[in-house]
Amino acid sequence: MTSTPGRQRPTINDVAEQAGVSRGTVSRVLNGGRWVSPDAKAAVDAAIKKTGYRVNPHARSLATNRTGSVAFLLTEDHQQLFEDPNFSALLKGAAAALADSDMSLVLIMAGSAAEQKRAVAYIEAGHVDGVLLVSAHSGQRLLADIVGSGVPAIACGIPLGYQKRMGYVAADDEEGAREMVAHLRSLGRRRIATIAGPLDTPGGVTRLEGYRAELGEDLDEALVRHGDYGRASGEAAMRDLLAAEPDVDAVFAANDRMAAGALDALADAGRRVPEDVAVGGFDDSSIAESTSPALTTMRQPFDRISSEMVRLLLQLIDGQKPAAITLPTELVRRATT
């Protein structure tokens, strides 16, 4: 196919349509063929020949080199980056680890379906060498799209439903929850409630599993409540527990923000902490030391989590197979127990 006067030159979109693939796949073929299956590459090559598409040689020579950047993809709304100290800790740690390898970090906020679609298009277009995926929820199309793109990616926490196909770094949520519940039981507490996180998140699922496993035959499902990891949801759950189960004498919240909300509700109800109700959280974020009383919690090693995520991602970019790491948590006892 040759160009004729007055006819528009074929574009990358024409190639994608002819090959039956995405624009991002065509872009990756043009940029050296990274993360593209042999069949897809053959289809793109044939479409280029049929459409007569021509690549700018200078642009292509630049594009065949790595970008030297990695995406920090946070699948929460923008406000969460500032409200949840865990995300800022992970972001800071990842940036520091990448700096040691002379690489840049690109922050992508993608809380809505539309933002996630744009994020995937950006990533597939070859603008970054890999993805650090933070706070992915099961059921989101994003996980499938990232896995399907073939772009190197490492998740923070178990990527529910994709743990066999995507590498990850996670804290030992189940064991951490068991240790906290065992600690509360060692204090003589017998009516131990929990405020679990969302069940579409790894922490929401596995910390609840740890709570249930540790209580065993003493488990009372009437003492289980759920929140969204926000402080207000922890307060609402605690108020509901006090109204329905007034003899509750301890509560394990699946993160520090919900634990802080539980403390707010207990203070309003005139319950003393820890004399009447002991409270334990999870994370050991900056919130844990600012509550009144200071919060007993399970410490996640955020610095190591972020550095290990970067290490595994760089290995993946270099062609190694995906790997998964689970890191231990640590009980930090303060004034709420």
PDB file of C-alpha atoms in Angstrom, residues 12 35 50 65 110 118 122-123 168 172 204 212 261 268 305:
ATOM      1  CA  ILE A  12      -1.028   3.589  14.689  1.00  0.00           C
ATOM      2  CA  TRP A  35       5.669  -7.820  26.715  1.00  0.00           C
ATOM      3  CA  LYS A  50      -0.630  -4.011   4.711  1.00  0.00           C
ATOM      4  CA  ASN A  65      15.410   2.249  25.241  1.00  0.00           C
ATOM      5  CA  ALA A 110      -6.928   5.652  39.724  1.00  0.00           C
ATOM      6  CA  ARG A 118      -6.864   5.692  31.390  1.00  0.00           C
ATOM      7  CA  TYR A 122      -0.963   4.931  29.674  1.00  0.00           C
ATOM      8  CA  ILE A 123       0.880   1.879  30.978  1.00  0.00           C
ATOM      9  CA  TYR A 168       3.524  -9.467  45.332  1.00  0.00           C
ATOM     10  CA  ASP A 172       1.636 -11.725  57.204  1.00  0.00           C
ATOM     11  CA  GLY A 204      -9.907  -7.397  54.965  1.00  0.00           C
ATOM     12  CA  ARG A 212     -11.599 -16.367  63.495  1.00  0.00           C
ATOM     13  CA  GLY A 261     -12.660   5.591  65.333  1.00  0.00           C
ATOM     14  CA  ASP A 268     -18.360   9.104  73.837  1.00  0.00           C
ATOM     15  CA  ILE A 305       7.606  -3.820  51.878  1.00  0.00           C
TER      16      ILE A 305
END
